[in-house]
Short mmCIF file of C-alpha atoms and ligand atoms in Angstrom, two decimals:
data_model
loop_
_atom_site.label_atom_id
_atom_site.label_comp_id
_atom_site.label_asym_id
_atom_site.label_seq_id
_atom_site.Cartn_x
_atom_site.Cartn_y
_atom_site.Cartn_z
CA UNK V 2 227.26 36.52 49.00
CA UNK V 3 228.46 39.95 50.11
CA UNK V 4 231.66 38.43 51.46
CA UNK V 5 232.15 36.38 48.30
CA UNK V 6 231.68 39.50 46.23
CA UNK V 7 234.10 41.43 48.40
CA UNK V 8 236.60 38.59 47.93
CA UNK V 9 236.19 38.79 44.15
CA UNK V 10 236.69 42.56 44.28
CA UNK V 11 239.91 42.18 46.28
CA UNK V 12 241.17 39.55 43.86
CA UNK V 13 240.45 41.83 40.97
CA UNK V 14 242.12 44.78 42.72
CA UNK V 15 245.17 42.61 43.46
CA UNK V 16 245.24 41.40 39.86
CA UNK V 17 245.11 44.95 38.60
CA UNK V 18 247.96 46.04 40.89
CA UNK V 19 250.19 43.03 39.99
CA UNK V 20 253.26 44.22 38.19
CA UNK V 21 252.78 47.78 39.43
CA UNK V 22 253.93 47.29 42.97
CA UNK V 23 256.29 44.67 44.53
CA UNK V 24 254.58 41.40 45.40
CA UNK V 25 255.08 41.88 49.12
CA UNK V 26 253.01 45.04 48.92
CA UNK V 27 250.33 43.17 47.08
CA UNK V 28 250.20 40.82 50.01
CA UNK V 29 248.10 43.43 51.77
CA UNK V 30 245.19 42.02 49.82
CA UNK V 31 245.95 38.55 51.22
CA UNK V 32 245.79 40.15 54.65
CA UNK V 33 242.37 41.63 53.77
CA UNK V 34 241.21 38.22 52.54
CA UNK V 35 242.48 36.72 55.82
CA UNK V 36 240.42 39.23 57.80
CA UNK V 37 237.32 37.99 55.98
CA UNK V 38 238.10 34.39 56.93
CA UNK V 39 235.92 32.52 59.38
CA UNK V 40 238.62 32.58 62.08
CA UNK V 41 238.79 36.38 62.05
CA UNK V 42 235.68 38.56 61.57
CA UNK V 43 233.60 35.96 59.65
CA UNK V 44 232.76 33.76 62.57
CA UNK V 45 231.89 36.60 64.87
CA UNK V 46 229.43 38.07 62.32
CA UNK V 47 227.93 34.67 61.63
CA UNK V 48 227.36 34.02 65.30
CA UNK V 49 225.46 37.25 65.71
CA UNK V 50 223.36 36.53 62.64
CA UNK V 51 222.49 33.16 64.17
CA UNK V 52 221.45 34.97 67.34
CA UNK V 53 218.92 36.87 65.23
CA UNK V 54 220.70 40.13 64.35
CA UNK V 55 220.42 41.63 60.91
CA UNK V 56 223.51 41.02 58.82
CA UNK V 57 224.25 44.73 58.48
CA UNK V 58 223.92 45.29 62.25
CA UNK V 59 226.07 42.26 63.03
CA UNK V 60 228.74 43.38 60.60
CA UNK V 61 228.75 46.95 61.97
CA UNK V 62 229.02 45.70 65.55
CA UNK V 63 231.86 43.27 64.85
CA UNK V 64 233.76 45.74 62.71
CA UNK V 65 233.45 48.40 65.44
CA UNK V 66 234.69 45.92 68.03
CA UNK V 67 237.73 45.01 65.93
CA UNK V 68 238.41 48.70 65.15
CA UNK V 69 238.25 49.53 68.86
CA UNK V 70 240.64 46.72 69.72
CA UNK V 71 243.21 47.85 67.15
CA UNK V 72 242.83 51.49 68.10
CA UNK V 73 243.45 50.66 71.76
CA UNK V 74 246.83 49.25 70.87
CA UNK V 75 249.60 51.70 71.34
CA UNK V 76 251.82 50.37 68.58
CA UNK V 77 251.18 52.86 65.77
CA UNK V 78 251.64 50.19 63.04
CA UNK V 79 248.93 48.10 64.61
CA UNK V 80 246.65 51.04 65.29
CA UNK V 81 246.68 51.62 61.59
CA UNK V 82 245.22 48.17 61.02
CA UNK V 83 241.95 49.64 62.33
CA UNK V 84 241.74 51.50 58.96
CA UNK V 85 242.06 48.20 57.13
CA UNK V 86 239.26 46.61 59.19
CA UNK V 87 237.03 49.60 58.59
CA UNK V 88 237.78 49.55 54.85
CA UNK V 89 236.94 45.83 54.62
CA UNK V 90 233.74 46.37 56.66
CA UNK V 91 232.63 49.09 54.30
CA UNK V 92 233.24 46.98 51.24
CA UNK V 93 231.17 44.11 52.63
CA UNK V 94 228.46 46.54 53.76
CA UNK V 95 228.34 48.04 50.30
CA UNK V 96 227.64 44.65 48.78
CA UNK V 97 225.12 43.88 51.50
CA UNK V 98 223.27 47.08 50.64
CA UNK V 99 223.72 46.19 46.99
CA UNK V 100 224.47 49.79 46.13
CA UNK V 101 226.16 50.58 42.91
CA UNK V 102 228.90 53.15 43.29
CA UNK V 103 228.90 56.03 40.90
CA UNK V 104 232.23 57.33 39.74
CA UNK V 105 233.13 60.68 38.29
CA UNK V 106 235.50 60.52 35.33
CA UNK V 107 239.06 60.92 36.53
CA UNK V 108 241.44 63.52 35.16
CA UNK V 109 244.57 62.25 33.39
CA UNK V 110 246.80 63.36 36.17
CA UNK V 111 245.51 63.98 39.70
CA UNK V 112 246.42 64.13 43.37
CA UNK V 113 244.27 61.85 45.44
CA UNK V 114 242.96 63.61 48.53
CA UNK V 115 240.72 62.01 51.17
CA UNK V 116 239.97 62.21 54.82
CA UNK V 117 241.70 58.84 55.04
CA UNK V 118 243.39 57.32 51.99
CA UNK V 119 243.22 53.54 52.23
CA UNK V 120 245.26 50.84 50.55
CA UNK V 121 242.32 49.59 48.54
CA UNK V 122 241.48 53.13 47.43
CA UNK V 123 244.94 53.27 45.92
CA UNK V 124 244.48 49.88 44.28
CA UNK V 125 241.18 50.88 42.68
CA UNK V 126 242.51 53.99 41.01
CA UNK V 127 244.71 53.94 37.89
CA UNK V 128 248.33 54.07 39.07
CA UNK V 129 249.53 56.04 36.05
CA UNK V 130 247.12 58.90 36.78
CA UNK V 131 247.89 59.34 40.48
CA UNK V 132 250.61 62.01 40.78
CA UNK V 133 250.48 62.35 44.53
CA UNK V 134 248.55 61.60 47.68
CA UNK V 135 247.25 63.77 50.51
CA UNK V 136 245.51 62.07 53.41
CA UNK V 137 244.14 64.32 56.12
CA UNK V 138 244.37 61.52 58.63
CA UNK V 139 246.77 58.57 58.92
CA UNK V 140 250.50 58.29 59.44
CA UNK V 141 253.60 57.01 57.77
CA UNK V 142 252.85 53.54 59.26
CA UNK V 143 249.61 53.13 57.37
CA UNK V 144 249.30 50.54 54.66
CA UNK V 145 248.37 53.37 52.31
CA UNK V 146 251.74 54.97 53.09
CA UNK V 147 253.59 51.69 52.62
CA UNK V 148 251.86 51.15 49.30
CA UNK V 149 252.41 54.72 48.15
CA UNK V 150 256.12 54.32 48.89
CA UNK V 151 256.43 51.12 46.89
CA UNK V 152 254.40 52.62 44.05
CA UNK V 153 256.73 55.61 44.10
CA UNK V 154 253.96 58.10 44.67
CA UNK V 155 254.78 61.12 46.85
CA UNK V 156 252.43 61.22 49.79
CA UNK V 157 251.72 63.51 52.69
CA UNK V 158 249.69 61.94 55.52
CA UNK V 159 248.26 63.45 58.70
CA UNK V 160 247.54 67.00 57.46
CA UNK V 161 245.71 68.45 60.46
CA UNK V 162 243.36 71.36 60.50
CA UNK V 163 242.61 71.73 56.80
CA UNK V 164 239.24 71.12 55.26
CA UNK V 165 239.04 68.65 52.43
CA UNK V 166 237.32 71.11 50.11
CA UNK V 167 240.18 73.60 50.47
CA UNK V 168 242.22 71.53 48.00
CA UNK V 169 239.44 70.88 45.54
CA UNK V 170 240.20 71.57 41.91
CA UNK V 171 243.41 73.48 42.71
CA UNK V 172 246.82 72.98 41.20
CA UNK V 173 248.96 71.17 43.79
CA UNK V 174 252.51 69.94 44.15
CA UNK V 175 253.42 67.45 46.87
CA UNK V 176 256.91 66.86 48.29
CA UNK V 177 256.85 63.50 50.09
CA UNK V 178 260.28 64.08 51.69
CA UNK V 179 259.51 67.32 53.44
CA UNK V 180 255.76 66.82 53.78
CA UNK V 181 255.19 70.16 51.98
CA UNK V 182 252.15 70.84 49.80
CA UNK V 183 252.30 73.76 47.40
CA UNK V 184 248.92 75.22 46.49
CA UNK V 185 248.74 76.97 43.11
CA UNK V 186 252.49 77.06 42.74
CA UNK V 187 254.18 79.47 40.31
CA UNK V 188 255.48 78.11 36.97
CA UNK V 189 259.13 77.91 38.03
CA UNK V 190 258.27 75.77 41.05
CA UNK V 191 256.33 73.43 38.79
CA UNK V 192 259.21 73.12 36.37
CA UNK V 193 261.49 72.31 39.26
CA UNK V 194 259.09 69.61 40.49
CA UNK V 195 258.93 67.99 37.07
CA UNK V 196 262.69 67.80 37.00
CA UNK V 197 262.97 66.40 40.51
CA UNK V 198 260.45 63.64 39.61
CA UNK V 199 262.53 62.64 36.62
CA UNK V 200 265.67 62.49 38.74
CA UNK V 201 263.93 60.37 41.35
CA UNK V 202 263.09 57.78 38.69
CA UNK V 203 266.70 57.77 37.50
CA UNK V 204 267.84 57.07 41.04
CA UNK V 205 265.38 54.17 41.50
CA UNK V 206 266.54 52.61 38.25
CA UNK V 207 270.16 52.74 39.42
CA UNK V 208 269.34 51.16 42.76
CA UNK V 209 267.41 48.35 41.13
CA UNK V 210 270.07 47.70 38.50
CA UNK V 211 272.61 47.02 41.29
CA UNK V 212 270.44 44.87 43.50
CA UNK V 213 272.35 41.68 42.57
CA UNK V 214 275.64 43.07 43.89
CA UNK V 215 277.00 42.51 47.41
CA UNK V 216 276.45 45.16 50.01
CA UNK V 217 279.95 46.44 50.61
CA UNK V 218 281.69 49.78 51.02
CA UNK V 219 284.17 50.97 48.40
CA UNK V 220 287.05 49.75 50.52
CA UNK V 221 285.56 46.25 50.70
CA UNK V 222 283.75 46.23 54.07
CA UNK V 223 280.99 43.62 53.55
CA UNK V 224 277.71 44.23 55.42
CA UNK V 225 275.01 41.54 55.76
CA UNK V 226 271.60 42.83 54.90
CA UNK V 227 268.72 41.01 56.58
CA UNK V 228 264.94 41.27 56.41
CA UNK V 229 262.40 42.28 59.03
CA UNK V 230 259.26 40.19 58.69
CA UNK V 231 255.94 40.17 60.42
CA UNK V 232 252.73 40.47 58.49
CA UNK V 233 253.28 39.26 55.00
CA UNK V 234 255.80 36.48 55.31
CA UNK V 235 255.42 34.09 52.44
CA UNK V 236 255.49 36.06 49.26
CA UNK V 237 257.50 34.88 46.25
CA UNK V 238 258.84 38.41 45.90
CA UNK V 239 260.75 37.95 49.19
CA UNK V 240 262.59 35.01 47.70
CA UNK V 241 263.97 37.23 44.92
CA UNK V 242 265.51 39.72 47.35
CA UNK V 243 269.34 39.66 47.60
CA UNK V 244 269.54 39.27 51.36
CA UNK V 245 271.59 37.21 53.81
CA UNK V 246 268.66 36.05 55.91
CA UNK V 247 265.81 37.15 58.13
CA UNK V 248 267.08 39.27 60.98
CA UNK V 249 263.78 39.69 62.82
CA UNK V 250 260.53 37.75 62.46
CA UNK V 251 258.06 39.53 64.73
CA UNK V 252 256.13 36.45 65.86
CA UNK V 253 253.51 38.47 67.75
CA UNK V 254 252.02 39.96 64.61
CA UNK V 255 250.20 36.83 63.49
CA UNK V 256 249.05 36.34 67.05
CA UNK V 257 247.45 39.77 67.00
CA UNK V 258 245.59 39.15 63.77
CA UNK V 259 243.54 36.37 65.39
CA UNK V 260 240.82 36.15 68.01
CA UNK V 261 242.49 33.39 70.09
CA UNK V 262 245.93 31.95 70.79
CA UNK V 263 247.03 29.82 67.83
CA UNK V 264 247.53 26.16 68.76
CA UNK V 265 250.89 24.44 68.67
CA UNK V 266 249.99 22.77 65.32
CA UNK V 267 248.85 26.08 63.85
CA UNK V 268 252.02 27.80 65.04
CA UNK V 269 254.14 24.94 63.61
CA UNK V 270 252.54 25.49 60.24
CA UNK V 271 253.10 29.30 60.43
CA UNK V 272 256.77 28.96 61.30
CA UNK V 273 257.34 26.23 58.75
CA UNK V 274 256.17 28.54 55.97
CA UNK V 275 258.67 31.16 57.07
CA UNK V 276 261.63 28.71 57.47
CA UNK V 277 260.82 27.02 54.14
CA UNK V 278 260.84 30.39 52.42
CA UNK V 279 264.56 30.91 53.27
CA UNK V 280 265.92 27.31 53.45
CA UNK V 281 269.59 28.25 53.11
CA UNK V 282 269.64 31.34 55.26
CA UNK V 283 269.34 32.02 58.95
CA UNK V 284 265.88 33.04 60.14
CA UNK V 285 265.78 34.80 63.49
CA UNK V 286 262.40 34.19 65.13
CA UNK V 287 261.65 36.46 68.06
CA UNK V 288 259.50 34.92 70.81
CA UNK V 289 256.25 36.70 71.57
CA UNK V 290 256.79 40.39 72.31
CA UNK V 291 253.30 41.13 73.48
CA UNK V 292 252.18 43.44 76.32
CA UNK V 293 253.08 47.09 76.57
CA UNK V 294 252.07 48.60 73.27
CA UNK V 295 251.10 45.28 71.78
CA UNK V 296 248.49 43.52 73.93
CA UNK V 297 246.69 40.54 72.41
CA UNK V 298 243.01 41.30 71.80
CA UNK V 299 242.15 38.07 73.70
CA UNK V 300 244.62 38.67 76.53
CA UNK V 301 243.60 42.08 77.88
CA UNK V 302 246.05 43.86 80.20
CA UNK V 303 245.25 46.87 82.31
CA UNK V 304 248.41 48.61 83.51
CA UNK V 305 249.24 52.17 84.40
CA UNK V 306 252.66 52.01 82.73
CA UNK V 307 252.36 49.27 80.10
CA UNK V 308 255.76 50.02 78.52
CA UNK V 309 257.41 49.46 81.89
CA UNK V 310 255.11 46.54 82.64
CA UNK V 311 254.29 43.03 81.66
CA UNK V 312 255.87 42.90 78.26
CA UNK V 313 257.88 40.48 76.09
CA UNK V 314 259.90 37.94 77.98
CA UNK V 315 258.45 39.10 81.30
CA UNK V 316 254.99 37.98 80.28
CA UNK V 317 255.97 34.76 78.60
CA UNK V 318 258.21 33.61 81.45
CA UNK V 319 255.18 34.13 83.78
CA UNK V 320 253.22 32.01 81.34
CA UNK V 321 255.66 29.21 80.57
CA UNK V 322 252.91 27.22 78.88
CA UNK V 323 252.60 29.92 76.19
CA UNK V 324 256.36 30.16 75.85
CA UNK V 325 256.87 26.38 75.65
CA UNK V 326 254.20 25.89 73.06
CA UNK V 327 255.74 28.59 70.85
CA UNK V 328 259.28 27.16 71.21
CA UNK V 329 257.97 23.63 70.58
CA UNK V 330 256.22 24.87 67.43
CA UNK V 331 259.40 26.64 66.22
CA UNK V 332 261.46 23.55 66.86
CA UNK V 333 258.92 21.22 65.14
CA UNK V 334 258.88 23.59 62.17
CA UNK V 335 262.71 23.38 62.06
CA UNK V 336 262.92 19.59 61.79
CA UNK V 337 265.16 18.68 58.84
CA UNK V 338 266.41 22.30 58.59
CA UNK V 339 269.22 24.18 60.31
CA UNK V 340 268.23 27.78 59.74
CA UNK V 341 266.20 28.55 62.95
CA UNK V 342 267.57 31.05 65.40
CA UNK V 343 265.64 32.18 68.48
CA UNK V 344 265.66 35.74 69.81
CA UNK V 345 264.35 36.91 73.24
CA UNK V 346 262.71 40.37 73.49
CA UNK V 347 262.88 42.84 76.44
CA UNK V 348 265.67 41.09 78.34
CA UNK V 349 266.72 43.04 81.47
CA UNK V 350 268.49 40.44 83.60
CA UNK V 351 270.57 37.33 83.14
CA UNK V 352 268.10 35.28 85.20
CA UNK V 353 265.58 35.81 82.36
CA UNK V 354 268.08 34.38 79.89
CA UNK V 355 268.71 31.41 82.16
CA UNK V 356 265.03 30.67 82.63
CA UNK V 357 264.30 30.98 78.90
CA UNK V 358 267.28 28.76 78.00
CA UNK V 359 266.11 26.11 80.43
CA UNK V 360 262.63 26.08 78.85
CA UNK V 361 264.11 25.99 75.32
CA UNK V 362 266.28 23.04 76.27
CA UNK V 363 263.25 21.25 77.77
CA UNK V 364 261.21 21.90 74.61
CA UNK V 365 264.12 20.67 72.48
CA UNK V 366 264.46 17.29 74.21
CA UNK V 367 260.64 16.84 74.32
CA UNK V 368 260.27 17.50 70.60
CA UNK V 369 263.25 15.29 69.73
CA UNK V 370 261.78 12.40 71.64
CA UNK V 371 258.18 12.82 70.54
CA UNK V 372 259.06 13.29 66.91
CA UNK V 373 261.69 10.55 66.88
CA UNK V 374 264.35 13.02 65.80
CA UNK V 375 268.04 12.42 65.98
CA UNK V 376 269.60 15.26 67.95
CA UNK V 377 272.08 17.16 65.82
CA UNK V 378 271.10 15.20 62.71
CA UNK V 379 267.63 16.32 61.77
CA UNK V 380 266.88 18.47 64.82
CA UNK V 381 269.40 21.19 65.70
CA UNK V 382 269.55 23.18 68.85
CA UNK V 383 268.89 26.70 67.59
CA UNK V 384 271.30 29.49 68.25
CA UNK V 385 269.97 31.83 70.90
CA UNK V 386 270.03 35.60 70.84
CA UNK V 387 268.97 38.44 73.15
CA UNK V 388 267.56 41.79 72.13
CA UNK V 389 269.41 44.82 73.52
CA UNK V 390 266.56 47.27 73.91
CA UNK V 391 266.31 47.83 77.66
CA UNK V 392 269.25 50.09 78.56
CA UNK V 393 270.15 47.86 81.56
CA UNK V 394 271.06 45.08 79.07
CA UNK V 395 273.95 47.18 77.75
CA UNK V 396 275.65 46.79 81.12
CA UNK V 397 274.82 43.08 81.21
CA UNK V 398 276.49 42.27 77.91
CA UNK V 399 279.56 40.59 79.40
CA UNK V 400 277.39 38.72 81.92
CA UNK V 401 275.09 37.43 79.17
CA UNK V 402 277.85 36.70 76.63
CA UNK V 403 278.46 33.08 77.82
CA UNK V 404 274.79 32.37 77.78
CA UNK V 405 273.87 33.38 74.21
CA UNK V 406 275.16 33.14 70.62
CA UNK V 407 274.31 36.60 69.39
CA UNK V 408 272.81 40.00 70.24
CA UNK V 409 270.35 42.10 68.28
CA UNK V 410 269.79 45.79 69.05
CA UNK V 411 266.22 46.96 69.09
CA UNK V 412 266.90 50.64 68.44
CA UNK V 413 263.20 51.54 68.50
CA UNK V 414 262.77 50.52 72.11
CA UNK V 415 266.25 51.47 73.12
CA UNK V 416 265.41 54.99 71.98
CA UNK V 417 262.21 55.12 73.96
CA UNK V 418 263.69 53.66 77.11
CA UNK V 419 266.92 55.67 77.01
CA UNK V 420 265.14 58.97 76.38
CA UNK V 421 262.16 58.11 78.60
CA UNK V 422 259.86 59.03 75.70
CA UNK V 423 256.81 56.86 74.96
CA UNK V 424 257.35 55.89 71.34
CA UNK V 425 253.63 56.25 70.59
CA UNK V 426 252.67 59.34 72.56
CA UNK V 427 251.92 62.14 70.09
CA UNK V 428 252.56 64.86 72.69
CA UNK V 429 256.19 63.89 73.13
CA UNK V 430 256.66 62.53 69.58
CA UNK V 431 259.14 65.30 68.70
CA UNK V 432 261.39 64.16 71.58
CA UNK V 433 261.54 60.59 70.31
CA UNK V 434 264.55 60.60 68.02
CA UNK V 435 267.05 57.79 67.32
CA UNK V 436 269.49 60.46 66.17
CA UNK V 437 269.71 61.83 69.76
CA UNK V 438 273.42 61.96 70.64
CA UNK V 439 272.76 59.77 73.70
CA UNK V 440 271.13 57.07 71.62
CA UNK V 441 274.02 57.12 69.14
CA UNK V 442 276.57 57.02 71.93
CA UNK V 443 274.90 53.99 73.45
CA UNK V 444 274.69 52.22 70.08
CA UNK V 445 278.42 52.91 69.66
CA UNK V 446 279.10 51.55 73.11
CA UNK V 447 277.15 48.37 72.40
CA UNK V 448 279.14 47.76 69.18
CA UNK V 449 282.44 48.23 71.02
CA UNK V 450 281.41 46.01 73.95
CA UNK V 451 280.30 43.20 71.61
CA UNK V 452 283.59 43.44 69.74
CA UNK V 453 285.49 43.10 73.04
CA UNK V 454 283.51 40.06 74.14
CA UNK V 455 283.52 38.59 70.68
CA UNK V 456 279.79 38.17 70.08
CA UNK V 457 278.03 38.88 66.81
CA UNK V 458 275.62 41.78 67.03
CA UNK V 459 273.05 43.20 64.58
CA UNK V 460 270.59 46.07 64.59
CA UNK V 461 266.97 45.35 63.70
CA UNK V 462 265.21 48.61 64.63
CA UNK V 463 264.09 51.22 62.07
CA UNK V 464 267.44 53.01 62.28
CA UNK V 465 269.11 50.13 60.37
CA UNK V 466 266.99 50.80 57.23
CA UNK V 467 267.31 54.59 57.48
CA UNK V 468 270.00 55.82 54.98
CA UNK V 469 271.90 58.03 57.47
CA UNK V 470 271.30 55.61 60.33
CA UNK V 471 272.67 52.67 58.36
CA UNK V 472 275.89 54.66 57.60
CA UNK V 473 276.43 55.60 61.24
CA UNK V 474 275.81 51.97 62.39
CA UNK V 475 278.37 50.63 59.84
CA UNK V 476 280.82 53.25 61.08
CA UNK V 477 280.28 52.04 64.64
CA UNK V 478 281.26 48.54 63.48
CA UNK V 479 277.88 46.83 62.99
CA UNK V 480 278.22 44.37 60.14
CA UNK V 481 274.62 43.10 60.14
CA UNK V 482 271.56 45.31 59.57
CA UNK V 483 267.98 44.11 59.41
CA UNK V 484 265.25 46.18 57.69
CA UNK V 485 262.00 46.06 55.70
CA UNK V 486 262.15 44.86 52.09
CA UNK V 487 261.75 48.40 50.66
CA UNK V 488 265.02 49.61 52.16
CA UNK V 489 267.28 46.63 51.34
CA UNK V 490 268.42 47.78 47.84
CA UNK V 491 268.62 51.40 48.83
CA UNK V 492 270.89 50.69 51.76
CA UNK V 493 272.98 48.41 49.57
CA UNK V 494 273.51 51.12 46.99
CA UNK V 495 274.36 53.72 49.63
CA UNK V 496 276.95 51.43 51.20
CA UNK V 497 278.49 50.71 47.82
CA UNK V 498 279.09 54.43 47.39
CA UNK V 499 280.94 55.26 50.57
CA UNK V 500 284.42 54.64 52.04
CA UNK V 501 285.00 53.63 55.66
CA UNK V 502 287.12 56.71 56.10
CA UNK V 503 284.15 58.95 55.20
CA UNK V 504 281.93 57.00 57.60
CA UNK V 505 284.44 57.41 60.44
CA UNK V 506 284.48 61.12 59.97
CA UNK V 507 280.67 61.22 59.98
CA UNK V 508 280.52 59.13 63.13
CA UNK V 509 283.10 61.25 64.92
CA UNK V 510 281.09 64.39 64.14
CA UNK V 511 277.77 62.72 65.11
CA UNK V 512 279.17 61.67 68.52
CA UNK V 513 280.34 65.23 69.19
CA UNK V 514 277.08 66.87 68.17
CA UNK V 515 274.83 68.48 70.71
CA UNK V 516 271.43 67.61 69.28
CA UNK V 517 269.71 65.43 66.70
CA UNK V 518 269.14 68.34 64.24
CA UNK V 519 272.88 69.02 64.06
CA UNK V 520 273.45 65.37 63.28
CA UNK V 521 270.78 65.22 60.59
CA UNK V 522 272.12 68.32 58.92
CA UNK V 523 275.69 67.01 59.01
CA UNK V 524 274.61 63.69 57.55
CA UNK V 525 272.51 65.38 54.82
CA UNK V 526 275.45 67.60 53.86
CA UNK V 527 277.91 64.71 53.82
CA UNK V 528 275.60 62.58 51.73
CA UNK V 529 275.06 65.41 49.38
CA UNK V 530 278.76 65.89 48.95
CA UNK V 531 279.36 62.29 47.95
CA UNK V 532 276.39 62.17 45.54
CA UNK V 533 273.92 60.43 47.82
CA UNK V 534 271.70 63.46 48.55
CA UNK V 535 268.82 61.82 46.65
CA UNK V 536 268.24 59.51 49.61
CA UNK V 537 267.52 62.32 52.05
CA UNK V 538 265.61 64.78 49.82
CA UNK V 539 263.79 64.92 46.52
CA UNK V 540 265.76 64.47 43.31
CA UNK V 541 268.89 62.50 42.42
C1 PEP J 2 262.90 47.51 68.38
O1 PEP J 2 262.48 47.77 69.54
O2 PEP J 2 263.79 48.19 67.83
C2 PEP J 2 262.46 46.34 67.69
C3 PEP J 2 262.99 45.93 66.57
O3 PEP J 2 261.32 45.69 68.10
P1 PEP J 2 259.85 46.31 68.03
O4 PEP J 2 259.87 47.48 67.14
O5 PEP J 2 259.04 45.14 67.53
O6 PEP J 2 259.55 46.63 69.49
MG1 MG J 3 261.37 46.30 70.61
#
């Protein structure tokens, strides 16, 4: 009953939010519903109850186990899922305890402050009254941050060393760009904030109004914008986006939301949903990129250097049964369609490409025969791509060219491996920077080498959806960028407002700069001078 009541709450929250945030953001509630499903936490709790535990104890135990599993992951996005699990657990517990929650009347206009602001907290509160968010814990990867962004609420997350009560009943102004919080600001600062907020809205309206137009520079350079997908893959909202395809489907994400490996049939269904969603556009499905910062909860790995260890293609080639099942499922899902592309993560050597290709071919012929498909008629051999994210792969581009159809640059990992900075280690977080001149030089080098060998190349790391990053990448010659849904229309608008000559000047300066700060400053100044400053700071 408590679970049913929680489900009803979530439905109600989702209904209330509909129309206020994009549908793909709303999908967070589907994820919550999924966590309550039997296959996730439900079964585990039920089993403990059957063993004689009290429901509350069983729930607490299972939630803590899930939370610990997520927190042990080094991927910061997945770590944040621990918050979702805790939130769901608390909701069910509340119903189990049958406690009524008392609520203070809310002011007309307030800044939400909590130890940890959660996505459902945001959903429960009236959107029109939330002026800003301050979360003492959390990061820009949390669902609350993602929701805040799509609800256009300025948010500051991860405010260390300040007590919650310090902010109580004070006048506050929050700048989500700089992460600054003004306490009891003077009148002129407040007036300025009001004006900036108005300008932000004007900018958003402009971006949305132009979402139907092609992404091209003023001198007619057309850029393909693609979508990065992982968690919430089948929302109608995604169909309405003006994109050219899916540039990265992170297949490991659904694997991590379960408590055992999905079967071939289950995977087939999962992939079918994604391919059906974009029937006329290419969908790049990356094979499992687990290990390192993304171990599967049911496949524990203990390594001293997990990022340099058994990760991505290394792990799946050592477990060809896992790899084959996944490829077979992708191929079965693609029967009657021609939009499947396969992408291999963490490639270091050509032998890995050879081995993976051999297994893909084997799966292809097996599936064709078993399913009675006509090769090349209703079952197509998918194009194969390799991720360029291990620096060694840059020097292997010519050697790999004849073996693959395309390359995709994983700038997130390329940054961490090139700079030797663990992308999730807080102590060295300030050293991890995709604007580092060495990272930009290597991205430039990759673009040039791919041009020379005549292979299509895209970028699917976070840099592709970053306003300044997207401009530099286009200047380098990248014509395909893959990013999350929030950034698609922003990047389109930015591109429509620049000329290639401007981009070339920016790139030349960036490549000569000595450090990331110089590059950031130069980009901000340039964007400001061409009327795009609103994408790198508050206001229009
Ligand atoms: C990357 O490394 O840039 C990438 C896109 O893959 P992930 O972030 O999933 O490692
Ligand atoms: Mg990567």
